[in-house]
mmCIF file of C-alpha atoms in Angstrom:
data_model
loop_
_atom_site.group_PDB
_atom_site.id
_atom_site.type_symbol
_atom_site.label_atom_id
_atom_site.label_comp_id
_atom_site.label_asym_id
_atom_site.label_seq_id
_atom_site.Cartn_x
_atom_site.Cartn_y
_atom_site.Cartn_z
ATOM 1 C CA UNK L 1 45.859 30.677 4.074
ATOM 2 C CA UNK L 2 46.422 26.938 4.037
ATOM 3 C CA UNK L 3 49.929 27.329 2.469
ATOM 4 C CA UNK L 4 50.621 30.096 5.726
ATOM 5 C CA UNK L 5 49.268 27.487 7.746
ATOM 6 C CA UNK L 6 51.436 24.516 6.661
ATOM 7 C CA UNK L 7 54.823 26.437 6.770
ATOM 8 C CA UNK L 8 53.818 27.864 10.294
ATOM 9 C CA UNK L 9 53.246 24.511 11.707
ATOM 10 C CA UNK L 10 55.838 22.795 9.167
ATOM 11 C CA UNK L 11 52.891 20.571 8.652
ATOM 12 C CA UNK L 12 51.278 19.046 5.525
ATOM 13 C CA UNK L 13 47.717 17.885 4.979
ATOM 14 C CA UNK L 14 47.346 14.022 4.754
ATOM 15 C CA UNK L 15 46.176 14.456 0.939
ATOM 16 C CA UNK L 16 49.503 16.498 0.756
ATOM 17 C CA UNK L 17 51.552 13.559 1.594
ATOM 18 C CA UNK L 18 49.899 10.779 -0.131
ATOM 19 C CA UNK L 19 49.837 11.027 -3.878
ATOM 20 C CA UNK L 20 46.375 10.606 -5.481
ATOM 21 C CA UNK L 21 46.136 6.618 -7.224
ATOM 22 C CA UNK L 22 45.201 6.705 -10.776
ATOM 23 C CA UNK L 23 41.657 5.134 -10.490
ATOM 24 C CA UNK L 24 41.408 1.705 -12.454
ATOM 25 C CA UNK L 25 38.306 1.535 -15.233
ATOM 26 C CA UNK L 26 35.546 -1.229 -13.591
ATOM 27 C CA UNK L 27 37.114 -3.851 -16.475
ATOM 28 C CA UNK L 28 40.440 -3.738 -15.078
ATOM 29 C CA UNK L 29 39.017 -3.322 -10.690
ATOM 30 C CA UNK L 30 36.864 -6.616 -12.026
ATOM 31 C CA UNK L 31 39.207 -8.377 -13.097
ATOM 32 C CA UNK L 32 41.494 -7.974 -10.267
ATOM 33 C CA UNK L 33 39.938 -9.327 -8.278
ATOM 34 C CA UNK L 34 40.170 -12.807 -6.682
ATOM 35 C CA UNK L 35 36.498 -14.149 -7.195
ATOM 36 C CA UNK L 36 36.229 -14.061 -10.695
ATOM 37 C CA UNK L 37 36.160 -17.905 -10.487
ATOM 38 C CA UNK L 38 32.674 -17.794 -8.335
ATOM 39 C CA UNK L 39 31.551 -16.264 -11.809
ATOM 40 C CA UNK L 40 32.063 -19.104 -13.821
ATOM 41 C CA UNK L 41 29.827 -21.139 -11.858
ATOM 42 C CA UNK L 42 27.412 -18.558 -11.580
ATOM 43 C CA UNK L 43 27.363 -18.486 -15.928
ATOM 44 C CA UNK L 44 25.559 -21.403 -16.495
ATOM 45 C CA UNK L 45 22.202 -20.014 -14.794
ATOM 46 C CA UNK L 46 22.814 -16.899 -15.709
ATOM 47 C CA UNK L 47 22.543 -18.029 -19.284
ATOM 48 C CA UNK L 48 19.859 -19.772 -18.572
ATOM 49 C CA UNK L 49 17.975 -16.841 -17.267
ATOM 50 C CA UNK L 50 18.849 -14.936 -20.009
ATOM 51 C CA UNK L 51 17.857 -17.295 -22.606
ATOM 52 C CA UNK L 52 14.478 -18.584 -21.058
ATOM 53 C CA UNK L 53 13.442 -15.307 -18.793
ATOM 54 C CA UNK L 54 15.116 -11.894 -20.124
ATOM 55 C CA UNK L 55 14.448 -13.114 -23.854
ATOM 56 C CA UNK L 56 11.113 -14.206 -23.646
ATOM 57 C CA UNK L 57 10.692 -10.404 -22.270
ATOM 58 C CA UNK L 58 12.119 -8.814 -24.436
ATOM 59 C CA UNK L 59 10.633 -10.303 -27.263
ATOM 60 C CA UNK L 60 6.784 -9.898 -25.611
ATOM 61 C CA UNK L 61 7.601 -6.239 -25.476
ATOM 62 C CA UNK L 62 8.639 -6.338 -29.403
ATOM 63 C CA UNK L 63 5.136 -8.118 -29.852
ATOM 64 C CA UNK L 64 3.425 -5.369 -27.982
ATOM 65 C CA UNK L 65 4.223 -2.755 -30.449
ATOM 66 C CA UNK L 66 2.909 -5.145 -33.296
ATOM 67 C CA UNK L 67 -1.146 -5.727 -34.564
ATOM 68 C CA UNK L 68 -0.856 -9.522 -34.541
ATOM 69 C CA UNK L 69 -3.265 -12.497 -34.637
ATOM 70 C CA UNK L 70 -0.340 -15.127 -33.883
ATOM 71 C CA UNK L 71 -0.826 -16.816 -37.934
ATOM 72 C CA UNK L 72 -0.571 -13.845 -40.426
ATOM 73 C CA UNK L 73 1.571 -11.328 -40.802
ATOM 74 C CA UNK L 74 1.994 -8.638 -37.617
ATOM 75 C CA UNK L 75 1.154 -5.099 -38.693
ATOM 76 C CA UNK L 76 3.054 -2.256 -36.801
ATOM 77 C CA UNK L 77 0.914 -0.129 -34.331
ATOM 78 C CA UNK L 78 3.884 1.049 -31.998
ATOM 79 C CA UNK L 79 2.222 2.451 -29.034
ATOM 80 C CA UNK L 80 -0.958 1.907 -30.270
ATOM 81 C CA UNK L 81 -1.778 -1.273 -28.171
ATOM 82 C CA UNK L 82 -0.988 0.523 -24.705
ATOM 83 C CA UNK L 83 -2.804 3.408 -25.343
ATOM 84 C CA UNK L 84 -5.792 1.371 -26.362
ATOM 85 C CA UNK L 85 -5.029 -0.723 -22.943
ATOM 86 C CA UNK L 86 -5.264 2.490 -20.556
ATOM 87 C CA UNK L 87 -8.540 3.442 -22.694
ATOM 88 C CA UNK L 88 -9.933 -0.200 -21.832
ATOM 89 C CA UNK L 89 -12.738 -0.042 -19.084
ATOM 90 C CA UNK L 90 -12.207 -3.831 -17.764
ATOM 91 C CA UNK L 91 -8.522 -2.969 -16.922
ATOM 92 C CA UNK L 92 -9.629 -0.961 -14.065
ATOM 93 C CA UNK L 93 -11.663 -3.649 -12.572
ATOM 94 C CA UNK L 94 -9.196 -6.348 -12.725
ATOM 95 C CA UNK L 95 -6.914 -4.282 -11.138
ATOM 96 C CA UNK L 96 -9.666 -4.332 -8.367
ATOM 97 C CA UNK L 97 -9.626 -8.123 -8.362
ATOM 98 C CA UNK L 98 -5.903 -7.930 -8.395
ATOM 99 C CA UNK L 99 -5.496 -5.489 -4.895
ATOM 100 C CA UNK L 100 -8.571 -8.263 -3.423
ATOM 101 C CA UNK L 101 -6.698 -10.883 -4.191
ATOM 102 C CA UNK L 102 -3.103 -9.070 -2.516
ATOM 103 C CA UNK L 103 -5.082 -8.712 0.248
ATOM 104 C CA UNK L 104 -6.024 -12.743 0.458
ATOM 105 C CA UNK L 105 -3.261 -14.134 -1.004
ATOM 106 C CA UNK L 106 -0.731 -11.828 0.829
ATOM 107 C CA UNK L 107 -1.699 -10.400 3.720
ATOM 108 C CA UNK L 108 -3.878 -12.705 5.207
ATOM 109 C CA UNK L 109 -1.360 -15.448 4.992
ATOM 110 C CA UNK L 110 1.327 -13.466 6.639
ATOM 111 C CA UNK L 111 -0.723 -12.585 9.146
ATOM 112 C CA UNK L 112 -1.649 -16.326 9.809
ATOM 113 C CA UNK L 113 2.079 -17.616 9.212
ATOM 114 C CA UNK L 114 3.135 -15.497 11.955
ATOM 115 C CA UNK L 115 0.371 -16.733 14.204
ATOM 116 C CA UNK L 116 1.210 -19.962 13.794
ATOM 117 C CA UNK L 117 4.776 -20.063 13.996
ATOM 118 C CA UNK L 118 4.115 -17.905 17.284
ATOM 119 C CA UNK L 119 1.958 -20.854 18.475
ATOM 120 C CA UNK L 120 3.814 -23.642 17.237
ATOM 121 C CA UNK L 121 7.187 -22.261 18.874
ATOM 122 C CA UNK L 122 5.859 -21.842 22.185
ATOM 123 C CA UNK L 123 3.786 -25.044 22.132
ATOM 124 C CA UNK L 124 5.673 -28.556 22.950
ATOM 125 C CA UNK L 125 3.337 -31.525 22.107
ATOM 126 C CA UNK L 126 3.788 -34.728 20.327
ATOM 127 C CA UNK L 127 2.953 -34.737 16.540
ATOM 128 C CA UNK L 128 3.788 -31.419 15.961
ATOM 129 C CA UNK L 129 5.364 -32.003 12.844
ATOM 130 C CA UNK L 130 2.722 -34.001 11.159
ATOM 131 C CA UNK L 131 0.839 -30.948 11.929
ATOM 132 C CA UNK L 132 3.172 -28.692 10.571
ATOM 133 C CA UNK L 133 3.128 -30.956 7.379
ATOM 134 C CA UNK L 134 -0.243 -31.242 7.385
ATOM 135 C CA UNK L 135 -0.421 -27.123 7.321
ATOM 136 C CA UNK L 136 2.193 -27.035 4.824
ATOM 137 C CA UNK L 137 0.162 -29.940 2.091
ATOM 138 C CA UNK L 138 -2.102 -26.518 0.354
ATOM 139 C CA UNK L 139 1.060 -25.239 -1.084
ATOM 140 C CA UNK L 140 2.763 -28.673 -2.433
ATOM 141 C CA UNK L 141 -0.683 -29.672 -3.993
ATOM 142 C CA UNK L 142 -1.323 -28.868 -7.919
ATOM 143 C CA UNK L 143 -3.320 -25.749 -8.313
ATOM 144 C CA UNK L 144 -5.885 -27.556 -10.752
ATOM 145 C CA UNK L 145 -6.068 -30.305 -8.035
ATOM 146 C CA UNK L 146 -6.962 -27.146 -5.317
ATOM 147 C CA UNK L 147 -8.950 -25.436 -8.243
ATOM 148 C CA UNK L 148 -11.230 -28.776 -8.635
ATOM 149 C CA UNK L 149 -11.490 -29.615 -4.869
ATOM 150 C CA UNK L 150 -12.790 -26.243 -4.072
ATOM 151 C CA UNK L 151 -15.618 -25.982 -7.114
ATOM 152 C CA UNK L 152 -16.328 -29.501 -4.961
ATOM 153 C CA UNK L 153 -16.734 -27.611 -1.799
ATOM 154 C CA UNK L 154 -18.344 -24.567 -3.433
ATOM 155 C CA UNK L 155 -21.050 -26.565 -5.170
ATOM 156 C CA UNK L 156 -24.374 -25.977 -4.230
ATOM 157 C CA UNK L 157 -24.510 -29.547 -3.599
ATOM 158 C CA UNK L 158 -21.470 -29.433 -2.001
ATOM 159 C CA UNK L 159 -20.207 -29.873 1.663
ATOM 160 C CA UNK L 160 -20.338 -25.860 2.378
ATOM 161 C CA UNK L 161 -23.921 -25.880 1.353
ATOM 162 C CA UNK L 162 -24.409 -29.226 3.001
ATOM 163 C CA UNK L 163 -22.558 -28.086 6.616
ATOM 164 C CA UNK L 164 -24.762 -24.890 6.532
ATOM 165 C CA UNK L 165 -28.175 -27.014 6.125
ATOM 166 C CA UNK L 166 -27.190 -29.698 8.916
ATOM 167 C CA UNK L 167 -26.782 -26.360 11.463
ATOM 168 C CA UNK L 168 -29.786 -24.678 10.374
ATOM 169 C CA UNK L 169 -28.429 -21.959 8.271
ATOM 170 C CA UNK L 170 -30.162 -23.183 4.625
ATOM 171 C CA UNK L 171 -30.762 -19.503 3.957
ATOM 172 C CA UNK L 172 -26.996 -18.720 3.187
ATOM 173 C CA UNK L 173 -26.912 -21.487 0.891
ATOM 174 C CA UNK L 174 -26.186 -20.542 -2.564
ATOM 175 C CA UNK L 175 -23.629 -21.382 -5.733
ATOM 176 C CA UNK L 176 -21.126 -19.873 -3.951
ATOM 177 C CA UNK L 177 -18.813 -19.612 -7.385
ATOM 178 C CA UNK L 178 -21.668 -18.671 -9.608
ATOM 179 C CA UNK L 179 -23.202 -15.582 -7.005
ATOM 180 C CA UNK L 180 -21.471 -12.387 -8.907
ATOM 181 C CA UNK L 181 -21.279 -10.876 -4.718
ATOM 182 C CA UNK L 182 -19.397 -13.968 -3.455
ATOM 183 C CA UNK L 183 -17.221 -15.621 -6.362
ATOM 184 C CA UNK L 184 -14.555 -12.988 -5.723
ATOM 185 C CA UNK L 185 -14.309 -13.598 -2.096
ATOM 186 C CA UNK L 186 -14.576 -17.095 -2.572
ATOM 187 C CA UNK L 187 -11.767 -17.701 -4.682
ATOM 188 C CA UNK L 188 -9.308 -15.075 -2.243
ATOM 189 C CA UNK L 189 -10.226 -17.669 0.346
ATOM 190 C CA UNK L 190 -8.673 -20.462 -1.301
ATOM 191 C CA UNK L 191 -5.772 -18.106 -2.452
ATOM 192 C CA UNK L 192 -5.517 -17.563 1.782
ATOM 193 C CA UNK L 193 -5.773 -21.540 2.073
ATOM 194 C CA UNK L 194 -3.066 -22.242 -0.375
ATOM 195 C CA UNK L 195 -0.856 -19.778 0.456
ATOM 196 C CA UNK L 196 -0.783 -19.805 4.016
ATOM 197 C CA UNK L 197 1.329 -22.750 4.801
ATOM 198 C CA UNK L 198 4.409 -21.253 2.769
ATOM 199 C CA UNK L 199 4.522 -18.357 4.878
ATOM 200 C CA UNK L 200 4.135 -20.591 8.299
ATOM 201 C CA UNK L 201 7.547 -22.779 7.395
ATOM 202 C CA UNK L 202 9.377 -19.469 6.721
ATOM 203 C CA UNK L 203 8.586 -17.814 9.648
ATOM 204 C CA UNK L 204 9.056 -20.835 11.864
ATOM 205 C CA UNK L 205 12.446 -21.332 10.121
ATOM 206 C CA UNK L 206 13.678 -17.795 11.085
ATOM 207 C CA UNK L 207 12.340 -18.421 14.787
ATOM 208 C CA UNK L 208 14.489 -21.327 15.241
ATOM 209 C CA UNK L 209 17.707 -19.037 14.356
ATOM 210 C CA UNK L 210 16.303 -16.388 17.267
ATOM 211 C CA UNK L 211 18.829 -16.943 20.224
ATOM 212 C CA UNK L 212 17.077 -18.085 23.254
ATOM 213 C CA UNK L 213 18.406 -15.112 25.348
ATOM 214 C CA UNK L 214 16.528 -12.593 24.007
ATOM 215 C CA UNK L 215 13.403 -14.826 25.180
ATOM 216 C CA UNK L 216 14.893 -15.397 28.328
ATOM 217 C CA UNK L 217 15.627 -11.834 28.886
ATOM 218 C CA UNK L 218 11.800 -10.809 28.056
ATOM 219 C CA UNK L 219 10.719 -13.475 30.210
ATOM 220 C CA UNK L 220 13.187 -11.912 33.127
ATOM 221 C CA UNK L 221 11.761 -8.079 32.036
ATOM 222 C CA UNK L 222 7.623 -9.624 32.980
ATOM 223 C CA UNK L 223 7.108 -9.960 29.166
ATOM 224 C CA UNK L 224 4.004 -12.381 28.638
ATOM 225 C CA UNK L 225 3.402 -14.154 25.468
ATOM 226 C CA UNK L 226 2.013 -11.685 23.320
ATOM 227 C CA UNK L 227 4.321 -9.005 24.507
ATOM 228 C CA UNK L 228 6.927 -11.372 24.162
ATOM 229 C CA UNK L 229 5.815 -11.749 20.731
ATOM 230 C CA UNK L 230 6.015 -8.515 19.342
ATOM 231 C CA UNK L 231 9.025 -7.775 21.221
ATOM 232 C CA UNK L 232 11.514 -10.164 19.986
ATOM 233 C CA UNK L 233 9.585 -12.673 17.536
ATOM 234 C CA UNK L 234 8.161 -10.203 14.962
ATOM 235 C CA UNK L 235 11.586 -7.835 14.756
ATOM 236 C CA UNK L 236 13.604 -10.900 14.269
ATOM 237 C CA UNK L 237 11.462 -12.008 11.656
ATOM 238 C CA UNK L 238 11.481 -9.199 9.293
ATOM 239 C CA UNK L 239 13.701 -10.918 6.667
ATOM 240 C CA UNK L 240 11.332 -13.719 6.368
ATOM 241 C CA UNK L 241 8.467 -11.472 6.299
ATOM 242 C CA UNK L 242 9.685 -9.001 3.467
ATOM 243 C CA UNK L 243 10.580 -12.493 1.374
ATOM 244 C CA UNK L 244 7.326 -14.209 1.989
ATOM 245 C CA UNK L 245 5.516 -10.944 1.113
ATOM 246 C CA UNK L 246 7.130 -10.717 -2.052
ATOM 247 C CA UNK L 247 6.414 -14.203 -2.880
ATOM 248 C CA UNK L 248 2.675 -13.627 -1.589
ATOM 249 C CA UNK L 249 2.234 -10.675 -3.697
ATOM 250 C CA UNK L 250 4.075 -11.952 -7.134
ATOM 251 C CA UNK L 251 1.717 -14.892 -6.783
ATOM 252 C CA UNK L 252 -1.700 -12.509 -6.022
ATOM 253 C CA UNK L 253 -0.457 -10.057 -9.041
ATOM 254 C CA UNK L 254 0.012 -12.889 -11.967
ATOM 255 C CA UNK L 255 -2.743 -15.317 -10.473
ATOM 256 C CA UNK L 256 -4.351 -17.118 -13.423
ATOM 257 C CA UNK L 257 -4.450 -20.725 -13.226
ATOM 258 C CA UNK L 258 -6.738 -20.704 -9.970
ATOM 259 C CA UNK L 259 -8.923 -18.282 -10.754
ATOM 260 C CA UNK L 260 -9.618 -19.724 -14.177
ATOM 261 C CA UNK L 261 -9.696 -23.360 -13.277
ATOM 262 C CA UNK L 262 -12.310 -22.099 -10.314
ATOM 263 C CA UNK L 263 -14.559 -18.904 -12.000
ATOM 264 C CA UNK L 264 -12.419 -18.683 -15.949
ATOM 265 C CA UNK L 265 -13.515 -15.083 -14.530
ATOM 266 C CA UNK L 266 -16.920 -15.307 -14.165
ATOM 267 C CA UNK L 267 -19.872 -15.132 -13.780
ATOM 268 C CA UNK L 268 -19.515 -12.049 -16.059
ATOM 269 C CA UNK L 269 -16.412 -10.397 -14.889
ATOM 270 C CA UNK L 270 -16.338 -10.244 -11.309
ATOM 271 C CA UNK L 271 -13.060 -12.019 -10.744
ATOM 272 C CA UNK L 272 -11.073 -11.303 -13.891
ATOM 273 C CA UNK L 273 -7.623 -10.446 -13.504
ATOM 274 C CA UNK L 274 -5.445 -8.757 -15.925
ATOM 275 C CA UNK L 275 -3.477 -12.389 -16.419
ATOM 276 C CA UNK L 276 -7.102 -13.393 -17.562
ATOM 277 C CA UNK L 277 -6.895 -10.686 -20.457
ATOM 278 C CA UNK L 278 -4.038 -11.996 -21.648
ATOM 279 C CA UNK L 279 -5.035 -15.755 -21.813
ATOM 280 C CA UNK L 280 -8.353 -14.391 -23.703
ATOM 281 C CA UNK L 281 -6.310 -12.709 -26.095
ATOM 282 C CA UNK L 282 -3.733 -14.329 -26.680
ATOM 283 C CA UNK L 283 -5.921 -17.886 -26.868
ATOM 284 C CA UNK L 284 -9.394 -16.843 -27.842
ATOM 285 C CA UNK L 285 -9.534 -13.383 -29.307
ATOM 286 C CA UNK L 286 -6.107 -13.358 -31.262
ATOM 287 C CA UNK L 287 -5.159 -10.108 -30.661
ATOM 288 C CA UNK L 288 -1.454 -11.082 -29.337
ATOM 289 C CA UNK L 289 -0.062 -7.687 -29.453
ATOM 290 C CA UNK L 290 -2.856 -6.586 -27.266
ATOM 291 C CA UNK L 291 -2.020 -9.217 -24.999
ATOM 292 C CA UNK L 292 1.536 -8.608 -24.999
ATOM 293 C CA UNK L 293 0.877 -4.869 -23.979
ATOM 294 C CA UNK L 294 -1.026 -6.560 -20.982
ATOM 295 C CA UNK L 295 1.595 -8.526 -19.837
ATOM 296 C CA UNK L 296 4.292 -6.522 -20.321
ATOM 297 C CA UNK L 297 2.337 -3.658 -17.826
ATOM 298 C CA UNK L 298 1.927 -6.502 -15.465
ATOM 299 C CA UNK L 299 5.515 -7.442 -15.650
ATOM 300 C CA UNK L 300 5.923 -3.810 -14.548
ATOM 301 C CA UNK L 301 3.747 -3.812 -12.101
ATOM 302 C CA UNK L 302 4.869 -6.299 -10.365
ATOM 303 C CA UNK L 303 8.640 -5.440 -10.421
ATOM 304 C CA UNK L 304 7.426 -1.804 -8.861
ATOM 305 C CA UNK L 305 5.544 -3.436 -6.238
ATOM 306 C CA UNK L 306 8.576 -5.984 -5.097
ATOM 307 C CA UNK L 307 11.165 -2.859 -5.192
ATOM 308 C CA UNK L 308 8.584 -0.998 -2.862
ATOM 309 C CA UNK L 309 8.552 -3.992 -0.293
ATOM 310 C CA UNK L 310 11.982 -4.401 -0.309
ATOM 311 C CA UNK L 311 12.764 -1.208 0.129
ATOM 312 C CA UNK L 312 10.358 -0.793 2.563
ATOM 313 C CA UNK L 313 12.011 -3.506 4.659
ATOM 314 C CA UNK L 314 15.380 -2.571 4.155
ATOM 315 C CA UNK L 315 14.521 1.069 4.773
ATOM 316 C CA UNK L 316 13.857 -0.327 8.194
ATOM 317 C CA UNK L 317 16.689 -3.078 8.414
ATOM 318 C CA UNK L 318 19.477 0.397 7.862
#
């Protein structure tokens, strides 16, 4: 019918007329083009990477198939070490710790970040900056500087206990680290202190780019500040929220230094976290593979969790 067509109309189709290109392989499209030399600059840290980050990976994973103390000779147990790792009780529970501490170390700082930079884009006073700084200091400081300070504050000598006696509430009073109901939510409040500050400069660095029309135009449509927020602040900022909760969470997953330089865990296991396992095995127990199975899950983990947020986000973004 199409031929009919065509000598009817003395037409052709387009793909009639234009004969079909011989498709190049991706070697030769690749090297066609023009920015190959942005690649060359680009080598040096991707060597890097691969040297210091991909190879390290790959050879943890090679250890997790392995029955190794770290001295003698490793003794092949293939899958062996992951199957004993779904079979372990604890992992559960530090999983537990884990989604606590996504909520604290994540959520909770976004959601503070973006009240703040609200705030502090509306408000016009002097010293705002040395505020800002001053918001910002948790996340420059050393974690074992944080850890110590806060076993400080925690101590049942400490200025929590102390502020609490001065205002007539000595019955709350209590090692606030050592209590196996409040060490967990003790340590995801300094994980909400420390990381709180990052996400403030991020958001209020993506509200300075926000063109003052569109708050000029919700100001014109009766929009008051909270409408005004959600209406054009928050929409704007969802670049800066999907990065900050991808930093939040990476940090909340592989948290280890503050929680053992604060609890090492304790008391019992009431804030162990899978990074925890690994220290103890790799460092105390010796059983590296085991270890190795553990971090290469959390390695997982964490890469599933990242694609889900940015997919999320971009999901929305298209």
């Amino acid at each position: 019918m199409t031929a009919v067509t065509e000598a009817r109309t003395g037409a052709s189709s387009p793909e009639a007329e234009v004969p079909a290109r011989p498709r190049k392989g991706a070697v030769a499209a690749w090297a066609s083009r023009q920015y190959w030399p942005a690649y060359l600059y680009l080598l040096p840290g991707a060597v890097f990477y691969v040297l210091f980050v991909l190879g390290p990976l790959g050879q943890t994973a090679w250890i997790s198939l392995f029955r190794w103390d770290g001295l003698t000779e490793g003794r092949w147990a293939g899958l062996d070490n992951y199957r004993d790792l779904f079979h372990d009780g604890r992992i559960p529970s530090a999983l537990a710790h884990s989604l606590v501490f996504v909520v604290a170390y994540a959520f909770l700082p976004v959601a503070l970040g973006l009240v703040l930079a609200g705030l502090m884009s509306r408000i016009k006073v002097r010293g705002l900056t040395f505020f800002r700084a001053v918001l910002f200091l948790p996340q420059i400081l050393a974690t074992v500087v944080v850890a110590v300070s806060w076993r400080w504050i925690y101590d049942i000598d400490g200025p929590l206990n102390a502020a609490l006696r001065a205002v007539g509430l000595g019955g709350l009073t209590r090692a606030w680290l050592g209590d196996y109901d409040t060490a967990l939510p003790a340590v995801a409040v300094v994980g909400t202190w420390v990381m709180y500050g990052l996400c403030m400069v991020l958001f209020l660095a993506g509200v300075q780019k926000i063109p003052t029309e569109r708050y000029e135009a919700a100001r014109l449509d009766g929009a008051g500040p909270i409408r005004e927020f959600f209406a054009v602040t928050l929409p704007a900022l969802r670049g800066e929220i999907a990065i900050a909760l991808v930093l939040t969470i990476t940090y909340a997953l592989r948290n280890f230094d503050l929680v053992w330089n604060t609890t090492a865990g304790g008391p019992g296991t009431s804030t162990t976290v899978p990074s925890v396992f690994i220290y103890q095995g790799a460092f105390i127990t010796r059983e590296v593979g085991g270890a190795a199975a553990i971090s290469v899950c959390l390695t997982a983990v964490v890469l599933v969790v990242t694609g889900v947020v940015m997919r999320l986000v971009r999901g929305k973004e298209d």
